[in-house]
Structure formats: structure tokens, C-alpha cells
Amino acid sequence: MKLHTLSNPHVYELGLTLFLLIQINHGTIDINLNFGSGGTLTVTNGDNTFADLSTTNLIDIDGTNGDIGSEANPVQFPTADNRLQITTTGGNIFIAGLGSFEPDDISTVDGSIDIEADVNGSKLTIPSSGGGAGIRATGNGNITLSSADDMFIEKFVQTANGDIFIDADSDDDGGGELETTGSGDVSSTGGGTIDVTLAEVKFVGDFNTAGTLIFRQSRTSDTIGLGGIAGALDFSDTELSRFTAGTLEFGRTDGADINLQSVTLSNVNSLVLLTGGTVD
């Protein structure tokens, strides 16, 4: 199944579909797809990109029993100003930004979600504006979020029975801050792993799992500071209080020193510190 860009940049057509409804109404691109027994949405304009879109477009894609993009060839969007609402009830979602990127309502029932903003200098934002409901995998699927430079989570990221992988510094240049707001909680309600790679931290939202919660520095040379002790990557007492986990893990086996003073982890059962240096 192929989605072809027509001469009008706001109209798309899907060949060989069982069902297709496209509505163009006040800057909205509304695409409803029923793949029947399965299929994949791809864009055939050369680079799998929705091109020439107005910065005011709301792109609303609903798929049934099919994938939106693929791991090797995610559907790409050109601008952070396009609001994205993408759902599929029986497949996976693979999307990417050609620059900074703001998907605000992405969900799948039985699949996984992969969202990338990995072009150098790009930021990924899950925005609180626009009415989106955040990023949700309500079955057994995983959620993977990555950005080259900074990630802002302003709406919740949640999986029911899968794992969550977050990389806020995918080019490992030390320029990737992960920032969460009060409504930007990250949780695996079924106790999956939450695995976070970052260079800087600013947390107001909570991280919750009955399983393992991991924070590792993107560069091996960066130290970690816990509980008010300075480090290249440091976590305040307030930020530590936002973590609920069976096991809380910091660092990496090839990483620099970890520095800490007395910390209180009221909602954590065990603490693991990994380093190629020392723990002070």
C-alpha cells in the first residue's frame, strides 16, 4: 500500500486500500485507513516525507491493523509546527522529524511506538498545547523516543506492559537535556524497564515503574552527582524524590565517577551505581 503525493500538497491518495477517507477542512489533513489483514503506510515522494505542509496543519492519521511507517523507513515530517495525532489499533508507529519535532497525540493498542528527531541540532517536544493526550502504548508494545539535542516531555509517556527507551542526546555530543513538566510523567504501568540516556536533567514530572529505572550519561567522561553534589549530570533531592521504581540505576560501567551525599529514596527498593571510576 503506497501513499502518493498529488499536485495539491494538501491531498494524499492511498493506492489499493480497502477503505480511505480524506477530508481537507480548515488546514486539517484527516486520513482514516483500514488495512484489513495488515499493511504499511508509506509516502512515495522519494524520501517518505509529508512535504510542503502549512505550519498550521493538524495531521490526523488513524490506522487499523497496519503499521504507520517502518523501522527502516519511518514516515517523516518536515516541521515542528505541524501538530500530529496518529493512532493505530493493530500495528506499530514509526515517525521521524527532519528537524525539531512536536508529536502531541500518538497511540497504539497492540504495537510499539518509535519517534525520532535525530537530525543534528533537533529537539523533540511532547507538547502540552494543542489538546494532545501524549504518547501511549496501551498493550504490550514499547515506546522509543530519541532526539539529537534536548527533549521536552510536557504530556505523559505511558506503556501498559512494555518498556520505555529515551535518548535525549542521540548524537552523544553532551548537548542533550531531558526536561519534564508537571504533566509530563513517564510510566510503565506493568512494571517494564524505563531506560534513559541524557546529558542534562530538569525534572518536574514523575518516573514510575515497579521494574528498573535507569539513568545513564551520554558521554563516558561525564560525572554524575546525586543529592545536591555537583556533577556534569546531577540530580537534586527534589528530582530524586520523583522516582518510583523497584530498582533505580545510575551510570554505566565505562563511565566517570559518581558523587553522592546522603540521599532519601522513599519509593525505591534498591539502588545500583555503575561506574568505571569511583563512587565518593
JSON list of C-alpha atoms in Angstrom, two decimals, residues 137-257:
[
{"chain": "A", "resi": 137, "resn": "ALA", "atom": "CA", "xyz": [1.15, 2.13, 24.01]},
{"chain": "A", "resi": 138, "resn": "THR", "atom": "CA", "xyz": [-1.82, 0.51, 25.71]},
{"chain": "A", "resi": 139, "resn": "GLY", "atom": "CA", "xyz": [-0.87, -3.14, 25.08]},
{"chain": "A", "resi": 140, "resn": "ASN", "atom": "CA", "xyz": [2.47, -4.96, 25.21]},
{"chain": "A", "resi": 141, "resn": "GLY", "atom": "CA", "xyz": [4.40, -2.56, 22.96]},
{"chain": "A", "resi": 142, "resn": "ASN", "atom": "CA", "xyz": [7.48, -0.50, 23.74]},
{"chain": "A", "resi": 143, "resn": "ILE", "atom": "CA", "xyz": [7.98, 3.26, 23.37]},
{"chain": "A", "resi": 144, "resn": "THR", "atom": "CA", "xyz": [11.26, 4.64, 21.99]},
{"chain": "A", "resi": 145, "resn": "LEU", "atom": "CA", "xyz": [11.93, 8.40, 21.91]},
{"chain": "A", "resi": 146, "resn": "SER", "atom": "CA", "xyz": [15.19, 9.94, 20.68]},
{"chain": "A", "resi": 147, "resn": "SER", "atom": "CA", "xyz": [16.49, 13.41, 19.88]},
{"chain": "A", "resi": 148, "resn": "ALA", "atom": "CA", "xyz": [19.88, 14.82, 18.94]},
{"chain": "A", "resi": 149, "resn": "ASP", "atom": "CA", "xyz": [19.71, 17.90, 21.18]},
{"chain": "A", "resi": 150, "resn": "ASP", "atom": "CA", "xyz": [17.20, 18.15, 24.03]},
{"chain": "A", "resi": 151, "resn": "MET", "atom": "CA", "xyz": [13.85, 16.56, 24.71]},
{"chain": "A", "resi": 152, "resn": "PHE", "atom": "CA", "xyz": [10.87, 18.19, 26.42]},
{"chain": "A", "resi": 153, "resn": "ILE", "atom": "CA", "xyz": [8.10, 15.98, 27.81]},
{"chain": "A", "resi": 154, "resn": "GLU", "atom": "CA", "xyz": [5.04, 18.09, 28.69]},
{"chain": "A", "resi": 155, "resn": "LYS", "atom": "CA", "xyz": [2.40, 15.32, 28.37]},
{"chain": "A", "resi": 156, "resn": "PHE", "atom": "CA", "xyz": [2.58, 11.80, 29.73]},
{"chain": "A", "resi": 157, "resn": "VAL", "atom": "CA", "xyz": [4.51, 8.97, 28.08]},
{"chain": "A", "resi": 158, "resn": "GLN", "atom": "CA", "xyz": [2.99, 5.65, 29.11]},
{"chain": "A", "resi": 159, "resn": "THR", "atom": "CA", "xyz": [3.14, 1.99, 28.19]},
{"chain": "A", "resi": 160, "resn": "ALA", "atom": "CA", "xyz": [0.95, -0.68, 29.75]},
{"chain": "A", "resi": 161, "resn": "ASN", "atom": "CA", "xyz": [3.16, -3.76, 29.61]},
{"chain": "A", "resi": 162, "resn": "GLY", "atom": "CA", "xyz": [6.21, -2.71, 27.61]},
{"chain": "A", "resi": 163, "resn": "ASP", "atom": "CA", "xyz": [9.49, -0.87, 28.12]},
{"chain": "A", "resi": 164, "resn": "ILE", "atom": "CA", "xyz": [10.34, 2.80, 27.51]},
{"chain": "A", "resi": 165, "resn": "PHE", "atom": "CA", "xyz": [13.63, 3.91, 25.95]},
{"chain": "A", "resi": 166, "resn": "ILE", "atom": "CA", "xyz": [14.52, 7.62, 25.96]},
{"chain": "A", "resi": 167, "resn": "ASP", "atom": "CA", "xyz": [17.69, 9.13, 24.46]},
{"chain": "A", "resi": 168, "resn": "ALA", "atom": "CA", "xyz": [17.83, 12.92, 24.76]},
{"chain": "A", "resi": 169, "resn": "ASP", "atom": "CA", "xyz": [21.35, 13.10, 23.30]},
{"chain": "A", "resi": 170, "resn": "SER", "atom": "CA", "xyz": [21.37, 10.60, 20.44]},
{"chain": "A", "resi": 171, "resn": "ASP", "atom": "CA", "xyz": [24.49, 12.13, 18.84]},
{"chain": "A", "resi": 172, "resn": "ASP", "atom": "CA", "xyz": [26.33, 11.85, 22.20]},
{"chain": "A", "resi": 173, "resn": "ASP", "atom": "CA", "xyz": [27.77, 15.35, 21.98]},
{"chain": "A", "resi": 174, "resn": "GLY", "atom": "CA", "xyz": [26.83, 16.35, 25.54]},
{"chain": "A", "resi": 175, "resn": "GLY", "atom": "CA", "xyz": [24.13, 18.78, 24.39]},
{"chain": "A", "resi": 176, "resn": "GLY", "atom": "CA", "xyz": [21.02, 16.77, 25.25]},
{"chain": "A", "resi": 177, "resn": "GLU", "atom": "CA", "xyz": [18.88, 17.92, 28.17]},
{"chain": "A", "resi": 178, "resn": "LEU", "atom": "CA", "xyz": [15.79, 15.97, 29.21]},
{"chain": "A", "resi": 179, "resn": "GLU", "atom": "CA", "xyz": [13.14, 18.22, 30.74]},
{"chain": "A", "resi": 180, "resn": "THR", "atom": "CA", "xyz": [9.78, 17.09, 32.10]},
{"chain": "A", "resi": 181, "resn": "THR", "atom": "CA", "xyz": [6.94, 19.28, 33.33]},
{"chain": "A", "resi": 182, "resn": "GLY", "atom": "CA", "xyz": [4.32, 18.58, 36.00]},
{"chain": "A", "resi": 183, "resn": "SER", "atom": "CA", "xyz": [2.08, 16.83, 33.47]},
{"chain": "A", "resi": 184, "resn": "GLY", "atom": "CA", "xyz": [4.98, 15.10, 31.72]},
{"chain": "A", "resi": 185, "resn": "ASP", "atom": "CA", "xyz": [5.04, 11.83, 33.67]},
{"chain": "A", "resi": 186, "resn": "VAL", "atom": "CA", "xyz": [6.83, 8.77, 32.27]},
{"chain": "A", "resi": 187, "resn": "SER", "atom": "CA", "xyz": [5.46, 5.41, 33.39]},
{"chain": "A", "resi": 188, "resn": "SER", "atom": "CA", "xyz": [5.32, 1.70, 32.63]},
{"chain": "A", "resi": 189, "resn": "THR", "atom": "CA", "xyz": [2.22, 0.58, 34.50]},
{"chain": "A", "resi": 190, "resn": "GLY", "atom": "CA", "xyz": [3.03, -3.12, 34.04]},
{"chain": "A", "resi": 191, "resn": "GLY", "atom": "CA", "xyz": [6.49, -2.84, 35.57]},
{"chain": "A", "resi": 192, "resn": "GLY", "atom": "CA", "xyz": [8.63, -2.63, 32.46]},
{"chain": "A", "resi": 193, "resn": "THR", "atom": "CA", "xyz": [12.07, -1.06, 32.23]},
{"chain": "A", "resi": 194, "resn": "ILE", "atom": "CA", "xyz": [12.44, 2.70, 31.75]},
{"chain": "A", "resi": 195, "resn": "ASP", "atom": "CA", "xyz": [15.89, 3.34, 30.23]},
{"chain": "A", "resi": 196, "resn": "VAL", "atom": "CA", "xyz": [17.03, 6.99, 29.89]},
{"chain": "A", "resi": 197, "resn": "THR", "atom": "CA", "xyz": [20.22, 8.40, 28.30]},
{"chain": "A", "resi": 198, "resn": "LEU", "atom": "CA", "xyz": [20.87, 12.13, 28.73]},
{"chain": "A", "resi": 199, "resn": "ALA", "atom": "CA", "xyz": [23.47, 14.85, 29.27]},
{"chain": "A", "resi": 200, "resn": "GLU", "atom": "CA", "xyz": [21.48, 17.28, 31.44]},
{"chain": "A", "resi": 201, "resn": "VAL", "atom": "CA", "xyz": [18.43, 16.96, 33.63]},
{"chain": "A", "resi": 202, "resn": "LYS", "atom": "CA", "xyz": [15.48, 19.14, 34.67]},
{"chain": "A", "resi": 203, "resn": "PHE", "atom": "CA", "xyz": [12.65, 17.05, 36.09]},
{"chain": "A", "resi": 204, "resn": "VAL", "atom": "CA", "xyz": [9.29, 18.20, 37.37]},
{"chain": "A", "resi": 205, "resn": "GLY", "atom": "CA", "xyz": [7.33, 15.18, 36.10]},
{"chain": "A", "resi": 206, "resn": "ASP", "atom": "CA", "xyz": [7.46, 11.74, 37.75]},
{"chain": "A", "resi": 207, "resn": "PHE", "atom": "CA", "xyz": [9.02, 8.46, 36.58]},
{"chain": "A", "resi": 208, "resn": "ASN", "atom": "CA", "xyz": [7.15, 5.33, 37.67]},
{"chain": "A", "resi": 209, "resn": "THR", "atom": "CA", "xyz": [7.70, 1.60, 37.26]},
{"chain": "A", "resi": 210, "resn": "ALA", "atom": "CA", "xyz": [7.70, -1.44, 39.51]},
{"chain": "A", "resi": 211, "resn": "GLY", "atom": "CA", "xyz": [10.65, -2.64, 37.42]},
{"chain": "A", "resi": 212, "resn": "THR", "atom": "CA", "xyz": [14.02, -0.98, 36.71]},
{"chain": "A", "resi": 213, "resn": "LEU", "atom": "CA", "xyz": [14.52, 2.75, 36.15]},
{"chain": "A", "resi": 214, "resn": "ILE", "atom": "CA", "xyz": [17.87, 3.58, 34.53]},
{"chain": "A", "resi": 215, "resn": "PHE", "atom": "CA", "xyz": [19.64, 6.92, 34.03]},
{"chain": "A", "resi": 216, "resn": "ARG", "atom": "CA", "xyz": [22.97, 6.94, 32.21]},
{"chain": "A", "resi": 217, "resn": "GLN", "atom": "CA", "xyz": [25.16, 9.76, 30.96]},
{"chain": "A", "resi": 218, "resn": "SER", "atom": "CA", "xyz": [25.51, 10.04, 27.19]},
{"chain": "A", "resi": 219, "resn": "ARG", "atom": "CA", "xyz": [29.27, 10.67, 27.40]},
{"chain": "A", "resi": 220, "resn": "THR", "atom": "CA", "xyz": [31.54, 8.33, 29.33]},
{"chain": "A", "resi": 221, "resn": "SER", "atom": "CA", "xyz": [33.63, 11.28, 30.57]},
{"chain": "A", "resi": 222, "resn": "ASP", "atom": "CA", "xyz": [30.72, 12.94, 32.39]},
{"chain": "A", "resi": 223, "resn": "THR", "atom": "CA", "xyz": [30.48, 12.50, 36.15]},
{"chain": "A", "resi": 224, "resn": "ILE", "atom": "CA", "xyz": [27.17, 12.02, 37.97]},
{"chain": "A", "resi": 225, "resn": "GLY", "atom": "CA", "xyz": [26.16, 13.92, 41.11]},
{"chain": "A", "resi": 226, "resn": "LEU", "atom": "CA", "xyz": [23.34, 12.69, 43.35]},
{"chain": "A", "resi": 227, "resn": "GLY", "atom": "CA", "xyz": [21.52, 14.57, 46.12]},
{"chain": "A", "resi": 228, "resn": "GLY", "atom": "CA", "xyz": [22.91, 18.04, 45.61]},
{"chain": "A", "resi": 229, "resn": "ILE", "atom": "CA", "xyz": [26.51, 17.08, 44.85]},
{"chain": "A", "resi": 230, "resn": "ALA", "atom": "CA", "xyz": [27.78, 18.65, 41.63]},
{"chain": "A", "resi": 231, "resn": "GLY", "atom": "CA", "xyz": [28.42, 16.51, 38.58]},
{"chain": "A", "resi": 232, "resn": "ALA", "atom": "CA", "xyz": [28.34, 17.01, 34.84]},
{"chain": "A", "resi": 233, "resn": "LEU", "atom": "CA", "xyz": [24.97, 15.24, 35.17]},
{"chain": "A", "resi": 234, "resn": "ASP", "atom": "CA", "xyz": [23.44, 15.94, 38.56]},
{"chain": "A", "resi": 235, "resn": "PHE", "atom": "CA", "xyz": [20.15, 15.08, 40.23]},
{"chain": "A", "resi": 236, "resn": "SER", "atom": "CA", "xyz": [18.79, 17.18, 43.09]},
{"chain": "A", "resi": 237, "resn": "ASP", "atom": "CA", "xyz": [17.00, 15.73, 46.13]},
{"chain": "A", "resi": 238, "resn": "THR", "atom": "CA", "xyz": [13.73, 17.02, 44.68]},
{"chain": "A", "resi": 239, "resn": "GLU", "atom": "CA", "xyz": [14.35, 15.27, 41.37]},
{"chain": "A", "resi": 240, "resn": "LEU", "atom": "CA", "xyz": [15.29, 12.02, 43.13]},
{"chain": "A", "resi": 241, "resn": "SER", "atom": "CA", "xyz": [12.01, 12.16, 45.06]},
{"chain": "A", "resi": 242, "resn": "ARG", "atom": "CA", "xyz": [10.11, 11.93, 41.74]},
{"chain": "A", "resi": 243, "resn": "PHE", "atom": "CA", "xyz": [11.35, 8.39, 41.05]},
{"chain": "A", "resi": 244, "resn": "THR", "atom": "CA", "xyz": [9.30, 5.29, 41.90]},
{"chain": "A", "resi": 245, "resn": "ALA", "atom": "CA", "xyz": [10.97, 2.01, 40.97]},
{"chain": "A", "resi": 246, "resn": "GLY", "atom": "CA", "xyz": [11.78, -1.49, 42.07]},
{"chain": "A", "resi": 247, "resn": "THR", "atom": "CA", "xyz": [15.42, -0.81, 41.14]},
{"chain": "A", "resi": 248, "resn": "LEU", "atom": "CA", "xyz": [16.93, 2.62, 40.46]},
{"chain": "A", "resi": 249, "resn": "GLU", "atom": "CA", "xyz": [20.16, 2.52, 38.47]},
{"chain": "A", "resi": 250, "resn": "PHE", "atom": "CA", "xyz": [22.61, 5.32, 37.65]},
{"chain": "A", "resi": 251, "resn": "GLY", "atom": "CA", "xyz": [25.69, 5.37, 35.41]},
{"chain": "A", "resi": 252, "resn": "ARG", "atom": "CA", "xyz": [27.46, 2.96, 33.09]},
{"chain": "A", "resi": 253, "resn": "THR", "atom": "CA", "xyz": [30.32, 0.52, 33.54]},
{"chain": "A", "resi": 254, "resn": "ASP", "atom": "CA", "xyz": [32.61, 2.63, 31.33]},
{"chain": "A", "resi": 255, "resn": "GLY", "atom": "CA", "xyz": [31.50, 5.94, 32.87]},
{"chain": "A", "resi": 256, "resn": "ALA", "atom": "CA", "xyz": [33.20, 8.54, 35.04]},
{"chain": "A", "resi": 257, "resn": "ASP", "atom": "CA", "xyz": [32.90, 8.96, 38.84]}
]
